[in-house]
PDB file of C-alpha atoms in Angstrom:
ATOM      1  CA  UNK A 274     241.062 179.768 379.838  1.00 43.00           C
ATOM      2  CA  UNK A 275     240.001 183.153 380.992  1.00 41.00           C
ATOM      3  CA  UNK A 276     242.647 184.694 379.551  1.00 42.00           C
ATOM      4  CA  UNK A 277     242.066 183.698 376.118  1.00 45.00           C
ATOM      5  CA  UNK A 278     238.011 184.660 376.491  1.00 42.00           C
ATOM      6  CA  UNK A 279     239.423 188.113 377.654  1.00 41.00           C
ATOM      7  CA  UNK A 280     241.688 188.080 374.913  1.00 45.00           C
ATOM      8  CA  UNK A 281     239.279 186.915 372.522  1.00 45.00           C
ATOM      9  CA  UNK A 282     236.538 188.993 373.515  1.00 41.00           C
ATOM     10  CA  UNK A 283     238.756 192.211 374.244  1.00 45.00           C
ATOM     11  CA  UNK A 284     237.707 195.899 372.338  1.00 42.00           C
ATOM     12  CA  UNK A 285     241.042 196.524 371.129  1.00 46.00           C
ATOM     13  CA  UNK A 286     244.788 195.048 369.834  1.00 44.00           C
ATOM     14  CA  UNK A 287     247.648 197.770 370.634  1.00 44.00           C
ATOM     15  CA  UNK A 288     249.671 197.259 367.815  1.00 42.00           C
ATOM     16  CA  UNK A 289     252.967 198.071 370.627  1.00 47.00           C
ATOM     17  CA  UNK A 290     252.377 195.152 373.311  1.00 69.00           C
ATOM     18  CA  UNK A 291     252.339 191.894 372.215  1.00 70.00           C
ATOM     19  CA  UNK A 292     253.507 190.385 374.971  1.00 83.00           C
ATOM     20  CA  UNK A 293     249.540 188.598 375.346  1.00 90.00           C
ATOM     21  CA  UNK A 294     250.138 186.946 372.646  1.00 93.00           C
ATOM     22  CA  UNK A 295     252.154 183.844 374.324  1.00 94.00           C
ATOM     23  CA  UNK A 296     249.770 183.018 376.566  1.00 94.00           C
ATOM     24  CA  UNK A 297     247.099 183.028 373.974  1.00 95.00           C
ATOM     25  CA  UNK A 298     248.843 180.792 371.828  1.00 96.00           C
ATOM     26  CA  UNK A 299     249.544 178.166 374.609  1.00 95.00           C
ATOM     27  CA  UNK A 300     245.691 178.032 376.266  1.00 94.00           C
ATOM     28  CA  UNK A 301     244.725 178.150 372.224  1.00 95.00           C
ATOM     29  CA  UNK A 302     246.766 174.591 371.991  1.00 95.00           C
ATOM     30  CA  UNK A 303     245.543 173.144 374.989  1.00 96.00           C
ATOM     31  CA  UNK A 304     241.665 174.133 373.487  1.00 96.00           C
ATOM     32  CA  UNK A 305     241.466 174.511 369.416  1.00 95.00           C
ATOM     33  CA  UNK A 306     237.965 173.872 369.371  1.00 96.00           C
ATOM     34  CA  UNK A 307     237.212 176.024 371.707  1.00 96.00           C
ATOM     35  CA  UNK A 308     239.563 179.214 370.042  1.00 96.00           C
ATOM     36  CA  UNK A 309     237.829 178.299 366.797  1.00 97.00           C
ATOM     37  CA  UNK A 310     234.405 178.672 368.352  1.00 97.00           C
ATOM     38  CA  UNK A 311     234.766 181.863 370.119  1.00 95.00           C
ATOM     39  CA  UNK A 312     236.961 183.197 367.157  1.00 97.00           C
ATOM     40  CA  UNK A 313     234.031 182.366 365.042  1.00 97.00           C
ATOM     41  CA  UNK A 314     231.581 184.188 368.230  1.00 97.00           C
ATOM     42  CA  UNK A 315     233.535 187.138 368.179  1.00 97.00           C
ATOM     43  CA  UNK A 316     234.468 188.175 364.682  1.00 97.00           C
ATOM     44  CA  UNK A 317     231.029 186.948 363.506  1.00 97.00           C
ATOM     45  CA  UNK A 318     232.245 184.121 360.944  1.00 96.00           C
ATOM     46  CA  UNK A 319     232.033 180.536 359.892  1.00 96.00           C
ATOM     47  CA  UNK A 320     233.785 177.762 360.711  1.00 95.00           C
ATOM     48  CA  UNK A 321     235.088 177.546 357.515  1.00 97.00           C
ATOM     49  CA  UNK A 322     236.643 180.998 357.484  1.00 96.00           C
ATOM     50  CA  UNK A 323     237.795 180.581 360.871  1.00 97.00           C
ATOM     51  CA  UNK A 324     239.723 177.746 359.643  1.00 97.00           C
ATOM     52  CA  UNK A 325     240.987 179.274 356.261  1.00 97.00           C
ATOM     53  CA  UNK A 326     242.265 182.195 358.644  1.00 97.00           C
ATOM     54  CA  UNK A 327     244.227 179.886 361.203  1.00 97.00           C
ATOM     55  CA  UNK A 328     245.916 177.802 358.419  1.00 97.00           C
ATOM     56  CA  UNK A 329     247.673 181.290 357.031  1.00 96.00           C
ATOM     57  CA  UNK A 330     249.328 181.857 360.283  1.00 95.00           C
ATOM     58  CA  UNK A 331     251.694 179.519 362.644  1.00 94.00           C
ATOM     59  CA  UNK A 332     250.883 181.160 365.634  1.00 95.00           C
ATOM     60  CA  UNK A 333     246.648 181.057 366.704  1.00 97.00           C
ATOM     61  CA  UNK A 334     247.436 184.675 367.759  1.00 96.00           C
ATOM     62  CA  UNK A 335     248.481 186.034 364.817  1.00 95.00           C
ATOM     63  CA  UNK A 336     245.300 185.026 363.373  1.00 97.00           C
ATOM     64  CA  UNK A 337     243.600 186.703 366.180  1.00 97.00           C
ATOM     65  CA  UNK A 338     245.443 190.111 365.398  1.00 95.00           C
ATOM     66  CA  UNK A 339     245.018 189.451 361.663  1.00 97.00           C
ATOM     67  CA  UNK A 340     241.044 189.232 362.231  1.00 98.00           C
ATOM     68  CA  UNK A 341     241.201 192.061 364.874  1.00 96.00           C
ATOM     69  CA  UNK A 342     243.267 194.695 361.913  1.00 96.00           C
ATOM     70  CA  UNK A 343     240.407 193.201 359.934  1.00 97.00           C
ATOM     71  CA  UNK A 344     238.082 195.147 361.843  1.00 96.00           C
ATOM     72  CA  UNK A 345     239.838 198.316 363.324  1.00 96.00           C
ATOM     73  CA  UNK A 346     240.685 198.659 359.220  1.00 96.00           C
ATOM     74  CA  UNK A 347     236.818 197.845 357.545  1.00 96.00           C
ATOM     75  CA  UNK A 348     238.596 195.542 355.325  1.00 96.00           C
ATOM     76  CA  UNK A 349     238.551 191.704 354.199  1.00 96.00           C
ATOM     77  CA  UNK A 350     240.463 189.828 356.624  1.00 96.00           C
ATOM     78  CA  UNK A 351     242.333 188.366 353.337  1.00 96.00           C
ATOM     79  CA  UNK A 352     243.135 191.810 352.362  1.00 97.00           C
ATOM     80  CA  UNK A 353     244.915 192.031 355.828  1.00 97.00           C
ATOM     81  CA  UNK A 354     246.417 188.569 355.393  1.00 96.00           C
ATOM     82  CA  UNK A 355     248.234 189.339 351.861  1.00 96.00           C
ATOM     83  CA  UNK A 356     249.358 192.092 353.397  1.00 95.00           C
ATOM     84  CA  UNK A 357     251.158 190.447 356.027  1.00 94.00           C
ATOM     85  CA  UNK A 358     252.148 187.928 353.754  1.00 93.00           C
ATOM     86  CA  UNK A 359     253.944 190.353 351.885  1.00 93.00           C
ATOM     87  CA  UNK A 360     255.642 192.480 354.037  1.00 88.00           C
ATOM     88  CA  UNK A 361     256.543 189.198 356.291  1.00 83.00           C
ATOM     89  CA  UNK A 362     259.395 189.996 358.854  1.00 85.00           C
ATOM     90  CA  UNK A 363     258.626 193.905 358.955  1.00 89.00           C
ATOM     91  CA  UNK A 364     256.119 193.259 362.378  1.00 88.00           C
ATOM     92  CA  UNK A 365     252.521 194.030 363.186  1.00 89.00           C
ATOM     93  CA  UNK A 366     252.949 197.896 364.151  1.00 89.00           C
ATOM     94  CA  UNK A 367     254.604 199.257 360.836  1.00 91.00           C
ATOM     95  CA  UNK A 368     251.349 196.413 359.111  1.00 93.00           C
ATOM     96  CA  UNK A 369     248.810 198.256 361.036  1.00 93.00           C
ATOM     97  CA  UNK A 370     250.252 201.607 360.776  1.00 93.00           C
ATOM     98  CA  UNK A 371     249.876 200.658 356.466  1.00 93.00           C
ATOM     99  CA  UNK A 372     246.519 200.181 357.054  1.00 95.00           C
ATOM    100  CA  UNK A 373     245.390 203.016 358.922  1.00 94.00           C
ATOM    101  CA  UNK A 374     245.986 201.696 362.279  1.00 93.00           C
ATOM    102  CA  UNK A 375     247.276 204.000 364.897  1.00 84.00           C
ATOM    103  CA  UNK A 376     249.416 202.505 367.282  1.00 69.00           C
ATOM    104  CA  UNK A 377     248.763 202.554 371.284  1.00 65.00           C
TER     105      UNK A 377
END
């Protein structure tokens, strides 16, 4: 549970270590409410677009990075999730590098 408030609540996403992102997933399974609450805390959005954000991703962690680009870019998170969507399979590092996003 920790974990996943660190995670949740952490300054930055280095687009080259991923590795977080298991454990995030499994504590966000074993607590949805809970991820969609302090998703909603920490990004500064509704319920509603918490929701419309998880349902675009399979993993709860991709969301997470999808709403942290988001940020680190100043744009939409849909912007960031068409994006994704169409460059699927080509990974989160060359995605943030496209939108301005330094790596490390």
């Amino acid at each position: 549970m920790s974990a996943l408030l660190l995670l949740v609540s952490a300054p930055s996403v280095f687009a080259g270590d991923f590795a977080w992102t298991r454990d995030f997933n499994i504590q966000a399974q074993a607590d949805p409410s809970g991820l969609k609450a302090r998703l909603g805390t920490r990004f500064k959005i509704g319920d509603v677009e918490v929701k419309a954000v998880l349902s675009n991703f399979e993993d709860p962690a991709d969301a997470y990075i999808a709403l942290r680009f988001s940020e680190m870019c100043d744009r939409p998170v849909n912007y960031v999730v068409d994006r994704y969507k169409s460059n699927k399979g080509k990974g989160w590092g060359r995605l943030a590098k496209s939108l301005g996003i330094k790596p490390g």
